[in-house]
Every structure is written in C-alpha cells, then in structure tokens.
C-alpha cells in the first residue's frame, strides 16, 4: 500500500472481492458519483475566474437562495446518475421531489442515491471549503417499476454507503461502508482519487467544539450549559476547548473526523428541529462518523434511527467524538 497508488477503483474492487456474491453495482455507483464530483470540482476551481458566482434567481424548497454552482452541481450529479445503469432514482436537497429514472435499465436497478450537491454554498464567494454529501440505499420497492417515495424515506440504519467530497485546499472523497471509512485525495495530474487516509478512526475525546455561537441568544438552557462547559478550563488542556466554525458542514465535520471534537447544530427556541436536513446531511454524516467509531445524536435519539417522514425534514444534531457527544447529551438529560 505504501509505494503504490491505490485508486478509488482499485480499492472498491478489492473490497468487493471480499464478498463473493457482490455484483459490483455499489462500486459502480460510487465511481459515477466520483465522476460527477470531479466535474463539480473543475467548476468549483474555476468559480473565481468565470462569472459563475451569483444568484440564479431561483429559490429552493427551503426558501433559500440557490447559487449558480448549486444548480450546476445538482445537474452534474443527476446527469451522471441518470446515465448510470445501476441507479434507479435520486433525491436532492435542491429539488422539491425525488426523481425516478424510468428507462429499462434504471427500473431494474437496486439502488437509490440521495445528495446535497453543494453544501455550505454561502462559502463559495469567500473561497472557503464546500462539499458534496451523498448516501446510497437499496430500494424497497419492487424491481421493474419506477422507484417510490418509500425508497427515499428509509432510516439511516438501512444505509449501504455514504460519503462526502470536500472541495478545499485539496479535493478529497471520504466514504463509509460497514467495513469502515477511507479517504481519497484527488491527484489532479491523473484525475484519480487516490487512497490517502486509510481506515479513518474518530478519537474518543476531543478539545474542539464547533457550532454557530452567534445563535446563543436563541439556544435552549442545555445548549447554553454545554457551551459554558466548553469554555471552562479543562484539566488535561489547562485551558478551555477551542472553538472552530467554518459554517460549511462538510468542512467542519472533516476537521472533526480527523482531529476529534464535536459539531452541533442544535434545536433552539425558534427552530425546534434545528437547521440541517436528516436525509441529505445528518444521516450520511452520522453513518460516516459512526463507522469511524464516533457518535451522532439528535440529543434524545440516535440520528440514524430517526424515521424520516418527509424528504426535506430537519433534525438537531450532536456529532463527533463519543465522549464529547455524551457530555452534550448529559446536559439535555439533566434539563429533561
Ligand atoms: P446549505 O445546505 O444551504 O449550504 O446549508 C447548510 C449549511 C451547513 O453546511 C452548515 O453547517 C450550516 O448550514 C451553517 O449554518 P449557519 O450559517 O446557520 O451557521
Ligand atoms: Mg446543505
């Protein structure tokens, strides 16, 4: 492994070999997603050069302004997955409803893909990291027919794989299956994602907390108490925990995965479900973090066990190093 480049393809083919009955369809979808992300990456890199930054004049279902790159990323993923033989349909944070692919190959495909094509898009015009988040489920509807809403409303425990691509100082694809979490860095000269972070593990403890502290005035008592705890001097560090917040979930969680810590977007007095979306953001990230040995909770329930009722549903989230997440939950339990 040390002196040979292991591409994403090499890696997934090797993983598939461990399961004699595997058909390779999941690997093929992953390859399609990585292709779409390379296309998005090219455009993200050009964002400062071409006149692509700006509002597209449309709003998405959450009433937020979409930027041009969001639309571009959404279309890149849909086009690639539509052509793929193994994807039966998609649901995207940018679209009101899921899309069923109805050609003869797609209706016989086993998998559906959900994605947030460009998360953290408010960071585009300041050149800060943004990302694509994706998840793959096995459909529950009958093969041979177009997919239905039930295929997209499965809880996170049913995930087959999930991942993200971070467009940062380098471009990385991190993906998780039940076998673990691995990170691949895009080698631009050959256009391949190459294994750079094998078997990623989350630290049990951490000393970084990440949340939008500007919302403090709206926070519930338990969140304020946890914040207070983070700002106290801690024995081991002889100082308070550090606060880091980019405002781009992919970037904040990528740091959390590598360095340990906690990321939270809690419910507050106004937004009882927080801000982040269960199916597009919280479930895939929870699956990755749990597969790396971390923990993810809504504060009262494991995120992956929340039964989705609608596609664009939001949930509060506390995610990261086990002991920090447990500590945050302990304040919620005390208040209850
Ligand atoms: P988006 O999907 O519209 O980009 O919003 C999601 C983003 C996350 O990446 C980030 O964690 C959060 O919104 C930041 O929200 P806030 O600006 O309220 O702190
Ligand atoms: Mg998002």
PDB file of C-alpha atoms in Angstrom, residues 23 75 77 99-100 122 126 128 144 159 187 230 252 257 293 300 317 334:
ATOM      1  CA  UNK A  23     -22.303  -7.722  -8.068  1.00  0.00           C
ATOM      2  CA  UNK A  75     -27.335  18.829 -12.693  1.00  0.00           C
ATOM      3  CA  UNK A  77     -24.951  14.522 -10.363  1.00  0.00           C
ATOM      4  CA  UNK A  99     -36.679  11.819  -9.487  1.00  0.00           C
ATOM      5  CA  UNK A 100     -37.429   8.268 -10.703  1.00  0.00           C
ATOM      6  CA  UNK A 122     -22.722  30.546   1.215  1.00  0.00           C
ATOM      7  CA  UNK A 126     -15.259  33.720   0.046  1.00  0.00           C
ATOM      8  CA  UNK A 128     -13.809  28.647   1.806  1.00  0.00           C
ATOM      9  CA  UNK A 144     -39.021  -3.467 -12.727  1.00  0.00           C
ATOM     10  CA  UNK A 159     -27.742   2.932   4.540  1.00  0.00           C
ATOM     11  CA  UNK A 187      -4.446  13.649  -7.741  1.00  0.00           C
ATOM     12  CA  UNK A 230     -16.670  24.024  26.740  1.00  0.00           C
ATOM     13  CA  UNK A 252     -16.432  21.362   9.942  1.00  0.00           C
ATOM     14  CA  UNK A 257     -13.279  13.413  11.880  1.00  0.00           C
ATOM     15  CA  UNK A 293     -16.125   4.967  15.920  1.00  0.00           C
ATOM     16  CA  UNK A 300     -32.593  12.477  22.517  1.00  0.00           C
ATOM     17  CA  UNK A 317     -27.554  17.125  15.583  1.00  0.00           C
ATOM     18  CA  UNK A 334     -30.417  16.865  33.180  1.00  0.00           C
TER      19      UNK A 334
END
